[in-house]
Amino acid sequence: MPKREYLRVTPTSEELTARGIPKTLESLHKLTPDSSGLRSKLNPFTSATPPRFEFLALSTGQDAPVEFYYGADDYLGTLEERLRSIYPKTFDIERVEVDVASKLIHPVALSHEEFVERYQQGDLQYEFSDDEQYPAADVDADVTPDAGESTVHESEGSPTDVADEMGGRTADGLVSIGETVVELETTDSLADEVPPTSVEKPTVAADGTILARPTVDAVSPRGVRWCGSAVRKQDWMSSLTPLTATPDESTLPAVDEPGAVLASLIDHLNDAREPLAFQVVFQRRESWQADAELRKEDLNDGRDTLSQKILGDLLDPELEYERRTRDELSDIVVKRLDAIDAVNPKRSYTTNIRAIGVPTSEAGRDALDDRLSSLAPVFDPLDGPFYEIEATRLRDRGFRQSKKEQNARAALQRLLSREVTTGRGKTRPELVLCGAEIANFILVPSSDQLTVEGTRGTRAEQQSRDPLPWPNPDLVQQFREGMAIGYALDENGSPQQRPIRIPPKLLTTHYGRFASTGSGKSKAIINDALSLRETTGGPVVIVDPKGDG
């Protein structure tokens, strides 16, 4: 799957303010694909599908941080503006590119035979380019291509002879697959700076195994999806527990603290030993205001269900109903009317909610199943009086194991493609949510709402991230040549166009970079050296020992 641009949100201890959040989320409802222009009308590939918005909470496994992302098919800039109005200024919101499939599907260690078999079956994600594969005849002849063509590593004797001695693998990472030889990455050891999960191209590890990432159709995902369950077929019009009480005197309970609902879910993600993603995908739904008014009339007239309509027609086919006052209605009818009035039918969203993980081993599969079982009831407190959230495990239905496997992989594919599915009946795969309802599923809580473990797992900041005042221009001018270390923020928190550089005269002392494993310290040091070489004439030497050596 290609990388997508997301907005990553990192929380702090500052609390969110509930006021205005539902209306801000409902304002996304007005964003529609631009199909009004002549060019759009003449283009047969123009889509009139409303844009889809995504919230993603993701953990790549044990000891990995829980990260929060927002995505959109279109209008990502508008979404960023809305998020900045919702979250405190201390929350960090930055644009990043993310390959969700790579974060969920980790490389597996394969023997040479397993690698060849999976490659031939098309079960590996990586596709070798033309300059990474050669005809076996050319390699057997130990031919060096002409200038401008791909180069095959020469060695004493034929590379395929060496491959036979090493079980099909050469010291140069050449693997014979039928009449083709492919070139793999090689490494003496997977250094601390390069965790196995970051491997993209199939790589020969120090123990002789080959690390390669399987395709979606070759993994065995587990998951939960949350569906909308109505007491009556039309009760999808009524409300779940909203974020805050509606302006009128509604009898419905409400959630007072934004982000409080996700706090428990974050703890489950933080404790997961296997890659696990929680996703909310929502898409604008056309106004159903007229249907809501008709439903309320049927409730008032006692004709809401099919049996009520049949009995009424049997008793008196010409009966004319008179509108009853609220005091004349039963308590259950009043509660239904209030639950419908609590929703904004003009601006609601068709929503899919799911959590899917991909185990890396059999032991991990069992641990993931236990984690998902604990995760399933996390939204039960949001049930409304007539419209509820029903959790369903992906593999609970079906008789054949192969069919369950197929359904689970299809669910993973839907997560990766942001697909929104719908259905019919009292229980449907989608939920119909307005801004006050959907806020409970997509708001990142402040660190004060999380447990100690949750705060550590989300890498939440405990201090304000407000930028320092911009220094005197004369002082800044002294840091325009030398080694680039980053872009300073102005008084509005926006990065400057030119980087801040450490002058060569200050580089006679030591400097260090400190970060967690796999965060990119080695790459950053290389970039430091390259930036230094651009602005100075002297040689640059890097010493970057690995393995604490």
XYZ file of C-alpha atoms in Angstrom:
549
model
C 0.000 0.000 0.000
C 1.349 3.482 -0.782
C 2.039 6.004 1.953
C -0.689 8.502 2.783
C -0.443 11.923 4.318
C -1.878 12.141 7.822
C -2.133 14.632 10.650
C -0.435 13.192 13.731
C -1.663 14.511 17.085
C 0.459 14.253 20.229
C -1.445 15.184 23.412
C -0.331 17.138 26.456
C -1.738 17.518 29.958
C -3.927 20.473 28.948
C -7.647 19.683 28.974
C -9.975 19.988 25.992
C -12.964 22.324 26.105
C -16.214 20.636 25.115
C -17.968 23.760 23.928
C -18.157 24.013 20.148
C -16.667 20.595 19.374
C -19.896 19.015 17.992
C -20.546 21.974 15.682
C -16.922 21.984 14.530
C -17.149 18.319 13.580
C -20.505 18.849 11.874
C -18.964 21.618 9.777
C -17.034 18.926 7.886
C -20.421 17.811 6.571
C -20.474 20.792 4.205
C -17.309 19.669 2.409
C -18.267 18.000 -0.860
C -16.328 16.935 -3.966
C -16.007 19.753 -6.468
C -18.094 18.468 -9.375
C -19.720 21.741 -10.372
C -17.138 22.918 -12.902
C -17.289 22.146 -16.606
C -14.031 20.180 -16.442
C -15.406 17.979 -13.678
C -18.637 17.349 -15.587
C -16.763 16.344 -18.748
C -14.286 14.123 -16.896
C -15.696 10.546 -16.725
C -13.349 9.714 -13.828
C -14.668 12.470 -11.580
C -16.224 11.010 -8.439
C -19.258 12.478 -6.705
C -18.566 10.367 -3.609
C -18.418 12.527 -0.467
C -14.949 12.710 1.114
C -14.159 10.196 3.825
C -12.493 11.208 7.075
C -10.453 8.866 9.223
C -9.293 8.687 12.829
C -6.606 6.117 13.545
C -5.066 5.069 16.867
C -2.167 2.737 16.151
C 0.347 0.635 18.073
C 2.961 -1.405 16.227
C 3.406 -3.870 19.084
C 4.966 -4.380 22.482
C 6.760 -1.331 23.924
C 5.771 0.727 20.859
C 4.045 4.090 21.341
C 0.346 4.595 20.667
C 0.063 7.212 17.929
C -2.974 9.157 16.761
C -3.619 10.113 13.153
C -6.319 11.935 11.203
C -6.701 11.450 7.467
C -9.020 12.542 4.666
C -9.583 11.707 1.017
C -9.613 15.447 0.399
C -9.629 18.690 2.381
C -6.770 17.627 4.670
C -5.880 21.306 5.127
C -9.427 22.124 6.222
C -9.387 19.171 8.597
C -6.153 20.483 10.104
C -7.777 23.885 10.709
C -10.725 22.223 12.449
C -8.444 20.118 14.651
C -6.412 23.152 15.675
C -9.631 24.832 16.777
C -10.622 21.758 18.807
C -7.333 20.905 20.527
C -5.365 23.204 22.844
C -2.349 24.972 21.358
C -0.037 22.780 23.425
C -1.157 19.685 21.470
C 1.294 18.960 18.668
C -0.305 18.566 15.205
C 2.061 17.757 12.353
C 1.794 16.363 8.835
C 3.435 12.994 8.290
C 3.395 10.246 5.669
C 2.336 6.847 6.967
C 2.174 3.398 5.418
C -0.443 1.784 7.648
C 0.011 -1.641 6.048
C 3.724 -1.677 6.922
C 2.988 -0.695 10.509
C 0.447 -3.492 10.920
C 2.107 -6.211 8.819
C 5.620 -6.886 10.090
C 8.352 -8.754 8.214
C 8.656 -12.470 8.982
C 11.816 -14.582 9.056
C 11.801 -17.128 6.214
C 14.161 -19.861 5.168
C 15.423 -19.758 1.580
C 12.887 -22.362 0.500
C 10.016 -20.528 2.217
C 11.082 -17.230 0.630
C 11.186 -18.727 -2.869
C 7.813 -20.429 -2.379
C 6.098 -17.301 -1.067
C 7.645 -15.121 -3.766
C 6.426 -17.462 -6.502
C 2.932 -17.503 -4.975
C 2.820 -13.690 -4.855
C 2.566 -13.641 -1.053
C 5.263 -10.980 -0.496
C 4.663 -7.232 -0.692
C 7.952 -6.176 -2.264
C 8.238 -6.087 -6.044
C 11.787 -6.224 -7.393
C 12.615 -3.605 -10.013
C 14.408 -4.403 -13.266
C 17.798 -3.440 -11.843
C 17.288 -5.777 -8.865
C 16.784 -8.993 -10.855
C 18.820 -10.719 -13.534
C 18.443 -13.678 -15.889
C 20.045 -16.703 -14.261
C 22.007 -17.407 -17.471
C 23.790 -14.045 -17.217
C 24.723 -14.698 -13.605
C 25.871 -18.269 -14.346
C 28.171 -16.951 -17.064
C 29.513 -14.403 -14.573
C 28.921 -11.699 -17.162
C 29.542 -8.088 -16.353
C 26.953 -5.939 -18.176
C 27.958 -3.113 -20.432
C 28.100 0.447 -19.190
C 24.686 1.819 -18.363
C 23.261 -1.606 -17.470
C 22.748 -3.131 -14.049
C 25.873 -4.563 -12.462
C 26.065 -8.097 -11.107
C 28.524 -8.622 -8.275
C 31.528 -10.705 -9.379
C 33.035 -13.352 -7.129
C 35.400 -16.282 -7.375
C 33.441 -18.925 -9.212
C 29.841 -18.652 -10.280
C 27.471 -16.892 -7.870
C 25.028 -19.735 -8.303
C 27.708 -22.176 -7.207
C 28.076 -20.183 -4.034
C 24.312 -20.104 -3.733
C 24.193 -23.912 -3.795
C 26.683 -24.064 -0.945
C 24.667 -21.592 1.127
C 21.224 -23.092 0.536
C 20.335 -20.836 -2.398
C 21.692 -17.604 -0.875
C 24.935 -15.888 -1.797
C 27.071 -13.601 0.303
C 25.943 -10.773 -2.009
C 22.264 -11.487 -1.348
C 21.559 -13.110 -4.730
C 18.753 -15.665 -4.619
C 17.863 -17.924 -7.547
C 14.152 -18.202 -8.295
C 13.621 -20.338 -11.362
C 15.378 -18.690 -14.278
C 15.735 -15.383 -12.434
C 18.135 -14.204 -9.758
C 16.938 -11.438 -7.408
C 19.163 -9.215 -5.316
C 18.281 -8.875 -1.627
C 19.555 -6.474 0.983
C 22.290 -7.890 3.194
C 23.441 -7.056 6.688
C 25.781 -8.686 9.162
C 23.330 -7.893 11.905
C 20.209 -5.847 12.352
C 21.635 -2.885 14.212
C 19.757 -1.218 17.027
C 19.142 1.745 14.749
C 17.408 -0.457 12.163
C 14.649 -2.498 13.843
C 13.279 -5.451 11.840
C 9.890 -3.713 11.533
C 11.478 -0.999 9.374
C 12.697 -3.467 6.734
C 11.056 -2.753 3.384
C 13.092 -4.758 0.880
C 13.643 -8.473 1.645
C 16.834 -8.606 3.726
C 19.270 -11.405 4.513
C 19.791 -11.438 8.283
C 22.943 -12.540 10.098
C 21.474 -15.971 10.906
C 20.818 -16.709 7.215
C 17.068 -16.188 7.310
C 15.375 -13.735 4.986
C 13.210 -10.983 6.458
C 10.304 -10.226 4.114
C 6.921 -8.577 4.541
C 3.874 -10.678 3.526
C 0.888 -9.324 1.608
C -2.558 -8.710 3.071
C -3.764 -12.002 1.572
C -1.006 -13.933 3.347
C -1.608 -12.831 6.956
C -4.127 -13.962 9.551
C -5.697 -10.824 11.075
C -7.942 -10.649 14.124
C -10.387 -7.907 14.893
C -13.573 -6.380 16.246
C -16.116 -4.190 14.524
C -18.748 -2.111 16.261
C -22.197 -2.068 14.641
C -25.345 -0.044 15.167
C -28.082 -2.077 16.847
C -31.618 -0.667 17.013
C -34.524 -1.861 19.160
C -36.838 -1.037 16.279
C -35.721 -0.896 12.678
C -36.015 2.919 12.539
C -34.335 3.561 15.892
C -31.079 4.380 14.122
C -32.600 7.875 14.082
C -32.264 8.105 17.857
C -29.156 9.132 19.750
C -26.308 7.361 21.436
C -24.894 9.076 24.511
C -23.690 12.460 23.178
C -20.586 14.373 24.199
C -22.503 17.095 26.018
C -26.155 17.721 26.856
C -28.152 19.295 24.039
C -29.234 22.956 24.417
C -32.799 21.948 25.219
C -33.660 20.089 28.407
C -32.963 16.616 27.120
C -33.409 13.649 29.439
C -30.507 11.803 27.809
C -27.309 11.325 29.825
C -24.164 12.897 28.353
C -20.388 12.584 28.452
C -18.937 15.677 30.111
C -15.211 15.342 29.327
C -14.001 15.263 25.703
C -11.735 12.285 25.077
C -12.782 10.415 28.222
C -14.302 7.520 26.268
C -11.081 6.718 24.404
C -8.947 6.663 27.552
C -9.839 3.024 28.278
C -9.286 2.005 24.649
C -5.826 3.624 24.697
C -4.836 1.477 27.673
C -5.738 -1.633 25.674
C -3.693 -0.448 22.703
C -0.792 0.372 24.977
C -0.839 -3.135 26.479
C -1.072 -4.895 23.102
C 1.929 -7.084 22.293
C 1.011 -7.340 18.636
C 0.366 -4.637 15.991
C -3.135 -3.252 16.535
C -5.087 -0.381 14.949
C -8.347 1.261 15.968
C -10.073 3.073 13.114
C -13.099 5.326 12.707
C -14.097 6.173 9.114
C -16.979 8.579 8.587
C -18.657 10.054 5.544
C -21.404 12.658 5.182
C -24.943 11.326 5.038
C -27.674 13.175 3.164
C -30.140 15.029 5.360
C -32.911 12.827 6.731
C -34.825 15.688 8.380
C -38.059 14.829 6.531
C -37.803 11.156 7.565
C -37.269 12.202 11.185
C -40.390 14.423 11.146
C -42.458 11.622 9.599
C -41.150 9.188 12.227
C -42.138 11.532 15.038
C -45.634 11.858 13.553
C -45.962 8.051 13.465
C -44.837 7.851 17.090
C -47.340 10.480 18.101
C -50.148 8.725 16.194
C -49.279 5.251 17.466
C -48.376 3.985 13.984
C -44.634 3.504 14.403
C -44.476 -0.268 13.960
C -45.994 -2.464 11.271
C -48.309 -4.148 13.786
C -49.551 -0.773 15.013
C -50.374 0.269 11.454
C -52.157 -3.011 10.660
C -54.213 -2.970 13.855
C -55.154 0.660 13.339
C -56.354 0.011 9.794
C -58.309 -3.084 10.905
C -60.077 -1.271 13.714
C -61.083 1.716 11.587
C -59.713 2.052 8.040
C -60.977 5.652 7.844
C -59.711 6.656 11.251
C -58.200 10.141 11.293
C -55.552 10.636 13.926
C -55.367 13.800 15.965
C -52.032 15.125 17.193
C -51.726 14.340 20.909
C -50.050 16.639 23.368
C -46.837 15.587 25.099
C -48.700 14.944 28.344
C -50.965 12.455 26.560
C -48.067 10.358 25.258
C -46.655 7.357 27.076
C -43.255 7.631 28.744
C -41.615 5.337 26.173
C -42.900 7.448 23.269
C -41.648 10.628 24.926
C -38.219 9.070 25.430
C -38.104 8.066 21.745
C -39.052 11.550 20.646
C -36.352 13.051 22.886
C -33.781 10.610 21.525
C -34.592 11.667 17.966
C -34.548 15.372 18.842
C -31.066 14.940 20.363
C -29.629 14.158 16.908
C -28.946 16.634 14.109
C -30.444 14.875 11.057
C -29.252 17.607 8.703
C -25.587 16.921 9.422
C -24.877 13.338 10.358
C -22.297 10.785 9.230
C -22.343 7.171 8.114
C -19.626 5.698 10.315
C -17.638 2.470 10.461
C -15.713 1.626 13.635
C -13.236 -1.265 13.749
C -10.120 -2.538 15.491
C -7.822 -4.969 13.646
C -4.503 -6.520 14.574
C -2.073 -8.771 12.734
C -0.298 -11.349 14.952
C 3.371 -12.054 14.300
C 3.345 -15.567 15.826
C 1.002 -18.236 17.168
C 1.634 -17.086 20.732
C 0.948 -13.531 19.592
C -2.301 -14.674 17.986
C -3.643 -15.979 21.294
C -2.542 -12.837 23.125
C -4.207 -10.674 20.492
C -7.452 -12.651 20.743
C -7.495 -12.071 24.516
C -6.773 -8.376 24.052
C -9.605 -7.956 21.528
C -12.038 -9.770 23.812
C -11.244 -7.231 26.533
C -11.471 -4.378 24.048
C -14.888 -5.308 22.608
C -17.128 -3.853 25.383
C -15.204 -0.565 25.690
C -18.033 1.467 24.092
C -20.917 -0.123 26.015
C -21.319 2.984 28.239
C -22.304 4.969 25.120
C -25.454 2.925 24.453
C -28.564 5.033 24.007
C -32.027 3.995 25.232
C -33.021 2.638 21.797
C -29.846 2.683 19.706
C -26.853 0.683 20.915
C -23.325 -0.275 19.914
C -22.864 -3.981 19.323
C -19.350 -5.430 19.167
C -18.771 -8.372 16.821
C -15.576 -10.406 16.470
C -14.534 -10.850 12.859
C -14.258 -14.624 13.126
C -17.415 -15.347 15.104
C -19.536 -16.030 12.030
C -19.175 -18.764 9.443
C -18.571 -22.501 9.602
C -15.470 -23.031 7.495
C -12.146 -21.764 8.771
C -11.155 -20.681 5.263
C -14.251 -18.461 5.054
C -13.482 -16.869 8.424
C -9.929 -16.228 7.236
C -11.230 -14.661 4.046
C -13.626 -12.379 5.938
C -10.884 -11.269 8.328
C -8.537 -10.377 5.463
C -11.342 -8.487 3.743
C -11.856 -6.478 6.938
C -8.144 -5.637 7.038
C -8.321 -4.519 3.418
C -11.301 -2.302 4.252
C -9.291 -0.687 7.030
C -6.373 0.005 4.697
C -8.646 1.453 1.976
C -10.881 3.456 4.372
C -13.943 1.639 3.089
C -17.368 2.468 4.524
C -19.821 -0.452 4.472
C -23.568 -0.294 5.079
C -26.377 -2.804 5.592
C -30.054 -3.301 6.399
C -32.110 -4.485 9.334
C -32.007 -3.731 13.034
C -28.264 -4.403 13.278
C -26.087 -2.802 10.605
C -22.334 -2.520 10.080
C -22.603 1.268 10.077
C -23.608 3.740 12.757
C -25.424 7.005 11.993
C -23.794 9.661 14.183
C -24.005 13.428 14.478
C -21.183 15.628 15.741
C -22.035 15.236 19.434
C -21.968 11.437 19.086
C -18.954 10.929 16.833
C -16.832 13.185 19.057
C -16.701 10.419 21.661
C -14.968 8.090 19.197
C -12.347 10.371 17.643
C -11.105 12.825 20.297
C -7.624 12.241 21.707
C -7.744 12.702 25.498
C -5.311 14.832 27.447
C -2.611 12.978 29.384
C -4.374 13.838 32.660
C -7.225 11.532 31.604
C -4.867 8.604 30.992
C -3.254 6.157 33.365
C 0.477 6.449 34.031
C 1.106 3.641 31.536
C -1.186 5.295 28.990
C 0.615 8.611 29.321
C 3.961 6.937 28.732
C 2.568 4.890 25.854
C 1.226 7.925 23.998
C 4.461 9.897 24.568
C 2.235 12.693 25.860
C 4.004 15.899 26.792
C 3.581 17.134 30.352
C 4.708 20.693 29.671
C 3.516 23.434 27.384
C 4.758 23.315 23.810
C 4.260 27.052 23.222
C 7.191 28.372 21.155
C 9.741 30.719 22.707
C 9.828 34.343 21.520
C 11.703 34.850 18.244
C 15.213 36.183 19.061
C 16.839 39.364 17.760
C 17.451 39.188 13.955
C 21.138 40.076 14.432
C 21.556 37.085 16.710
C 19.755 34.766 14.284
C 22.032 35.942 11.446
C 25.004 34.372 13.244
C 23.439 30.941 12.779
C 22.946 30.918 8.993
C 26.098 28.991 8.009
C 27.315 25.623 9.201
C 25.503 22.467 10.241
C 21.692 22.611 9.946
C 19.929 21.370 13.084
C 16.291 22.222 12.308
C 13.773 24.970 11.663
C 12.984 27.453 14.417
C 9.373 28.346 15.195
C 8.124 31.892 15.022
C 5.764 33.517 17.534
C 2.810 31.763 15.841
C 4.380 28.333 16.068
C 5.074 28.112 12.316
C 8.522 26.912 11.126
C 10.851 29.409 9.502
C 11.807 28.889 5.852
C 15.580 28.831 6.500
C 17.144 26.346 8.939
C 19.164 27.250 12.002
C 22.832 26.217 11.602
C 25.682 25.731 14.081
C 28.702 27.758 12.851
C 31.936 25.801 12.243
C 33.735 27.686 15.014
C 31.310 26.138 17.528
C 31.799 22.612 16.180
C 35.217 22.112 17.750
C 33.435 20.719 20.789
C 31.154 17.706 21.050
C 27.464 17.515 20.311
C 25.066 14.612 20.749
C 21.726 13.326 19.563
C 19.592 11.369 22.006
C 16.402 9.500 21.128
C 14.737 6.105 21.459
C 15.665 3.080 19.378
C 14.621 3.313 15.755
C 13.867 7.040 15.851
C 16.470 7.848 13.187
C 19.551 9.093 15.042
C 21.985 7.677 12.453
C 20.104 9.219 9.540
C 19.961 12.536 11.369
C 23.741 12.501 11.896
C 24.293 11.779 8.202
C 22.006 14.682 7.306
C 23.963 16.873 9.726
C 27.183 16.006 7.937
C 25.712 16.622 4.492
C 24.394 20.022 5.522
C 27.808 20.889 6.979
C 29.530 19.894 3.745
C 27.241 22.234 1.784
C 28.404 25.335 3.645
C 32.024 24.530 4.589
C 35.073 23.480 2.593
C 36.711 21.031 4.980
C 36.333 17.267 5.208
C 33.591 15.790 7.397
C 34.217 12.553 9.309
C 31.475 10.578 11.068
C 32.100 7.903 13.709
C 28.872 6.038 14.445
C 29.631 2.832 16.407
C 26.952 0.157 16.646
C 26.154 -2.478 19.223
C 27.790 -0.520 22.058
C 31.167 -1.329 20.503
